[in-house]
Amino acid sequence: MQNRRRQQLLETANPLLTEGERIELTDMANIGSVSVKRQVLTTALVGALTAGTVIATVQPRPMYWVLTDQRLLFFDGKTATGKPGKLLMVLPREIVTAAPLSKALLGLGLKTVLSVQGHDKGLKMVFPPAAKSAGREFITRIPPTL
């Protein structure tokens, strides 16, 4: 992540920290997953409406993430300016575990699935190629899913 974006993310996150809470890592990742059915339907619908002149794709939501010594915070990464947007989700670290890293689609980037205690469905995190090293560091700080 560029230093300017990292600084903007820190400025956004710092007011939300509790007393004594420290930021350990920050970066950006695509969060969530999109079913094949939704991808096919979206592509077909847009293709039909535009007579094939436009192709649309559906992808997981880009989010900035901040890992503190107490929590994992997610901020909107899909803003008009590219700056970190509003706070979307906060997870206490003690309820989060992570599956081992694996290669993302076509070997571009890395992915993991976060398991959140009390929730059946995992949260997929895909670190783009520019954030691979942050993804590797992230996975060392989150307990493994058993």
Short mmCIF file of N, CA, C and O in Angstrom, two decimals, residues 28-91:
data_model
loop_
_atom_site.label_atom_id
_atom_site.label_comp_id
_atom_site.label_asym_id
_atom_site.label_seq_id
_atom_site.Cartn_x
_atom_site.Cartn_y
_atom_site.Cartn_z
N MET A 28 -4.77 -3.62 2.37
CA MET A 28 -6.05 -3.74 1.67
C MET A 28 -6.22 -5.18 1.19
O MET A 28 -5.24 -5.86 0.90
N ALA A 29 -7.46 -5.64 1.16
CA ALA A 29 -7.76 -6.98 0.66
C ALA A 29 -9.18 -6.98 0.11
O ALA A 29 -9.97 -6.08 0.41
N ASN A 30 -9.48 -7.96 -0.71
CA ASN A 30 -10.85 -8.17 -1.17
C ASN A 30 -11.52 -9.09 -0.16
O ASN A 30 -11.00 -10.17 0.12
N ILE A 31 -12.64 -8.67 0.37
CA ILE A 31 -13.30 -9.39 1.44
C ILE A 31 -14.63 -9.96 0.95
O ILE A 31 -15.42 -9.26 0.32
N GLY A 32 -14.88 -11.22 1.28
CA GLY A 32 -16.13 -11.87 0.90
C GLY A 32 -15.94 -12.71 -0.34
O GLY A 32 -14.85 -12.88 -0.86
N SER A 33 -17.04 -13.25 -0.82
CA SER A 33 -16.99 -14.06 -2.04
C SER A 33 -18.27 -13.82 -2.84
O SER A 33 -19.28 -13.38 -2.31
N VAL A 34 -18.16 -14.09 -4.11
CA VAL A 34 -19.30 -13.94 -5.01
C VAL A 34 -19.53 -15.29 -5.66
O VAL A 34 -18.60 -15.90 -6.21
N SER A 35 -20.76 -15.78 -5.60
CA SER A 35 -21.06 -17.10 -6.15
C SER A 35 -20.94 -17.08 -7.67
O SER A 35 -21.11 -16.05 -8.33
N VAL A 36 -20.65 -18.25 -8.22
CA VAL A 36 -20.56 -18.40 -9.68
C VAL A 36 -21.90 -18.05 -10.31
O VAL A 36 -21.96 -17.39 -11.36
N LYS A 37 -22.99 -18.44 -9.65
CA LYS A 37 -24.33 -18.15 -10.18
C LYS A 37 -24.53 -16.64 -10.33
O LYS A 37 -25.01 -16.17 -11.37
N ARG A 38 -24.15 -15.87 -9.32
CA ARG A 38 -24.31 -14.42 -9.39
C ARG A 38 -23.42 -13.82 -10.47
O ARG A 38 -23.82 -12.90 -11.18
N GLN A 39 -22.20 -14.34 -10.62
CA GLN A 39 -21.30 -13.83 -11.66
C GLN A 39 -21.90 -14.06 -13.05
O GLN A 39 -21.91 -13.16 -13.89
N VAL A 40 -22.40 -15.26 -13.28
CA VAL A 40 -22.98 -15.61 -14.59
C VAL A 40 -24.23 -14.77 -14.86
O VAL A 40 -24.39 -14.23 -15.96
N LEU A 41 -25.11 -14.64 -13.87
CA LEU A 41 -26.33 -13.86 -14.06
C LEU A 41 -26.02 -12.39 -14.35
O LEU A 41 -26.64 -11.79 -15.23
N THR A 42 -25.08 -11.82 -13.63
CA THR A 42 -24.73 -10.41 -13.85
C THR A 42 -24.15 -10.21 -15.25
O THR A 42 -24.53 -9.29 -15.96
N THR A 43 -23.23 -11.09 -15.65
CA THR A 43 -22.62 -10.98 -16.97
C THR A 43 -23.68 -11.13 -18.07
O THR A 43 -23.71 -10.36 -19.03
N ALA A 44 -24.57 -12.10 -17.92
CA ALA A 44 -25.61 -12.32 -18.93
C ALA A 44 -26.58 -11.15 -19.00
O ALA A 44 -26.94 -10.70 -20.09
N LEU A 45 -26.99 -10.63 -17.86
CA LEU A 45 -27.94 -9.52 -17.83
C LEU A 45 -27.35 -8.27 -18.46
O LEU A 45 -27.98 -7.63 -19.31
N VAL A 46 -26.15 -7.91 -18.07
CA VAL A 46 -25.52 -6.70 -18.63
C VAL A 46 -25.26 -6.90 -20.12
O VAL A 46 -25.48 -5.98 -20.92
N GLY A 47 -24.82 -8.08 -20.52
CA GLY A 47 -24.59 -8.35 -21.93
C GLY A 47 -25.87 -8.23 -22.75
O GLY A 47 -25.87 -7.66 -23.83
N ALA A 48 -26.97 -8.73 -22.20
CA ALA A 48 -28.26 -8.66 -22.91
C ALA A 48 -28.76 -7.22 -22.99
O ALA A 48 -29.27 -6.79 -24.03
N LEU A 49 -28.63 -6.47 -21.92
CA LEU A 49 -29.12 -5.08 -21.90
C LEU A 49 -28.30 -4.14 -22.78
O LEU A 49 -28.82 -3.14 -23.25
N THR A 50 -27.04 -4.48 -22.99
CA THR A 50 -26.19 -3.59 -23.78
C THR A 50 -25.83 -4.18 -25.14
O THR A 50 -24.94 -3.67 -25.81
N ALA A 51 -26.54 -5.23 -25.53
CA ALA A 51 -26.29 -5.90 -26.82
C ALA A 51 -24.83 -6.35 -26.94
O ALA A 51 -24.24 -6.31 -28.01
N GLY A 52 -24.25 -6.73 -25.82
CA GLY A 52 -22.89 -7.25 -25.82
C GLY A 52 -21.80 -6.20 -25.90
O GLY A 52 -20.63 -6.55 -26.06
N THR A 53 -22.14 -4.93 -25.81
CA THR A 53 -21.11 -3.89 -25.91
C THR A 53 -20.41 -3.63 -24.58
O THR A 53 -19.35 -3.03 -24.55
N VAL A 54 -20.99 -4.08 -23.49
CA VAL A 54 -20.39 -3.91 -22.17
C VAL A 54 -20.35 -5.26 -21.48
O VAL A 54 -21.29 -6.04 -21.55
N ILE A 55 -19.23 -5.51 -20.83
CA ILE A 55 -19.10 -6.74 -20.04
C ILE A 55 -18.92 -6.32 -18.58
O ILE A 55 -18.09 -5.46 -18.27
N ALA A 56 -19.71 -6.89 -17.70
CA ALA A 56 -19.63 -6.56 -16.28
C ALA A 56 -19.12 -7.76 -15.50
O ALA A 56 -19.42 -8.90 -15.84
N THR A 57 -18.36 -7.47 -14.48
CA THR A 57 -17.93 -8.53 -13.58
C THR A 57 -18.32 -8.17 -12.16
O THR A 57 -18.46 -6.99 -11.83
N VAL A 58 -18.49 -9.17 -11.35
CA VAL A 58 -18.83 -8.97 -9.95
C VAL A 58 -17.67 -9.53 -9.15
O VAL A 58 -17.20 -10.63 -9.43
N GLN A 59 -17.21 -8.78 -8.20
CA GLN A 59 -16.08 -9.24 -7.40
C GLN A 59 -16.28 -8.91 -5.93
O GLN A 59 -17.11 -8.06 -5.61
N PRO A 60 -15.53 -9.57 -5.05
CA PRO A 60 -15.64 -9.24 -3.63
C PRO A 60 -15.29 -7.77 -3.38
O PRO A 60 -14.61 -7.13 -4.17
N ARG A 61 -15.76 -7.26 -2.26
CA ARG A 61 -15.59 -5.85 -1.94
C ARG A 61 -14.17 -5.54 -1.46
O ARG A 61 -13.68 -6.17 -0.53
N PRO A 62 -13.52 -4.56 -2.08
CA PRO A 62 -12.20 -4.16 -1.57
C PRO A 62 -12.36 -3.40 -0.25
O PRO A 62 -13.21 -2.52 -0.14
N MET A 63 -11.57 -3.78 0.73
CA MET A 63 -11.62 -3.13 2.04
C MET A 63 -10.21 -2.92 2.56
O MET A 63 -9.33 -3.74 2.35
N TYR A 64 -10.04 -1.80 3.24
CA TYR A 64 -8.82 -1.58 4.00
C TYR A 64 -9.01 -2.30 5.32
O TYR A 64 -10.09 -2.29 5.88
N TRP A 65 -7.97 -2.92 5.82
CA TRP A 65 -8.06 -3.58 7.12
C TRP A 65 -6.96 -3.07 8.03
O TRP A 65 -5.88 -2.71 7.59
N VAL A 66 -7.29 -3.02 9.30
CA VAL A 66 -6.36 -2.59 10.32
C VAL A 66 -6.37 -3.65 11.41
O VAL A 66 -7.42 -3.95 11.99
N LEU A 67 -5.21 -4.22 11.67
CA LEU A 67 -5.08 -5.21 12.74
C LEU A 67 -4.43 -4.52 13.93
O LEU A 67 -3.32 -4.01 13.82
N THR A 68 -5.15 -4.47 15.04
CA THR A 68 -4.59 -3.91 16.26
C THR A 68 -4.29 -5.06 17.22
O THR A 68 -4.56 -6.21 16.91
N ASP A 69 -3.76 -4.72 18.37
CA ASP A 69 -3.47 -5.77 19.35
C ASP A 69 -4.75 -6.30 19.99
O ASP A 69 -4.72 -7.30 20.70
N GLN A 70 -5.91 -5.67 19.69
CA GLN A 70 -7.18 -6.10 20.28
C GLN A 70 -8.26 -6.46 19.26
O GLN A 70 -9.13 -7.27 19.53
N ARG A 71 -8.22 -5.83 18.08
CA ARG A 71 -9.33 -5.97 17.13
C ARG A 71 -8.83 -6.01 15.69
O ARG A 71 -7.70 -5.67 15.40
N LEU A 72 -9.76 -6.39 14.81
CA LEU A 72 -9.56 -6.33 13.37
C LEU A 72 -10.66 -5.43 12.82
O LEU A 72 -11.84 -5.72 12.98
N LEU A 73 -10.26 -4.31 12.21
CA LEU A 73 -11.22 -3.32 11.70
C LEU A 73 -11.18 -3.33 10.18
O LEU A 73 -10.11 -3.42 9.59
N PHE A 74 -12.35 -3.21 9.57
CA PHE A 74 -12.47 -3.17 8.11
C PHE A 74 -13.13 -1.85 7.70
O PHE A 74 -14.18 -1.50 8.22
N PHE A 75 -12.50 -1.16 6.74
CA PHE A 75 -13.02 0.11 6.22
C PHE A 75 -13.30 -0.04 4.73
O PHE A 75 -12.60 -0.76 4.02
N ASP A 76 -14.30 0.70 4.26
CA ASP A 76 -14.68 0.67 2.85
C ASP A 76 -13.49 1.09 1.99
O ASP A 76 -12.87 2.12 2.22
N GLY A 77 -13.18 0.29 0.99
CA GLY A 77 -12.09 0.58 0.08
C GLY A 77 -12.58 0.97 -1.30
O GLY A 77 -11.80 1.23 -2.20
N LYS A 78 -13.89 1.00 -1.45
CA LYS A 78 -14.47 1.32 -2.76
C LYS A 78 -15.13 2.69 -2.68
O LYS A 78 -16.35 2.81 -2.68
N THR A 79 -14.29 3.72 -2.58
CA THR A 79 -14.79 5.09 -2.53
C THR A 79 -14.37 5.81 -3.80
O THR A 79 -13.46 5.36 -4.50
N ALA A 80 -15.01 6.91 -4.09
CA ALA A 80 -14.71 7.67 -5.31
C ALA A 80 -13.26 8.16 -5.33
O ALA A 80 -12.63 8.22 -6.38
N THR A 81 -12.73 8.49 -4.17
CA THR A 81 -11.37 9.04 -4.10
C THR A 81 -10.32 7.97 -3.86
O THR A 81 -9.13 8.23 -4.02
N GLY A 82 -10.74 6.78 -3.45
CA GLY A 82 -9.79 5.73 -3.11
C GLY A 82 -9.35 5.78 -1.66
O GLY A 82 -8.66 4.90 -1.18
N LYS A 83 -9.73 6.84 -0.97
CA LYS A 83 -9.40 6.96 0.45
C LYS A 83 -10.20 5.94 1.25
O LYS A 83 -11.27 5.52 0.83
N PRO A 84 -9.69 5.57 2.42
CA PRO A 84 -10.49 4.69 3.28
C PRO A 84 -11.82 5.35 3.63
O PRO A 84 -11.87 6.52 3.99
N GLY A 85 -12.88 4.59 3.50
CA GLY A 85 -14.23 5.09 3.77
C GLY A 85 -14.68 4.76 5.17
O GLY A 85 -13.87 4.62 6.10
N LYS A 86 -15.98 4.57 5.30
CA LYS A 86 -16.55 4.34 6.63
C LYS A 86 -16.18 2.97 7.18
O LYS A 86 -15.86 2.04 6.43
N LEU A 87 -16.25 2.86 8.48
CA LEU A 87 -16.00 1.61 9.17
C LEU A 87 -17.13 0.63 8.84
O LEU A 87 -18.30 0.94 9.02
N LEU A 88 -16.78 -0.54 8.33
CA LEU A 88 -17.79 -1.52 7.92
C LEU A 88 -17.96 -2.66 8.91
O LEU A 88 -19.05 -3.20 9.05
N MET A 89 -16.86 -3.03 9.59
CA MET A 89 -16.93 -4.20 10.46
C MET A 89 -15.79 -4.16 11.46
O MET A 89 -14.69 -3.72 11.13
N VAL A 90 -16.07 -4.63 12.67
CA VAL A 90 -15.05 -4.75 13.71
C VAL A 90 -15.16 -6.14 14.31
O VAL A 90 -16.25 -6.57 14.69
N LEU A 91 -14.05 -6.84 14.38
CA LEU A 91 -14.01 -8.18 14.97
C LEU A 91 -12.98 -8.21 16.09
O LEU A 91 -11.82 -7.87 15.86
#
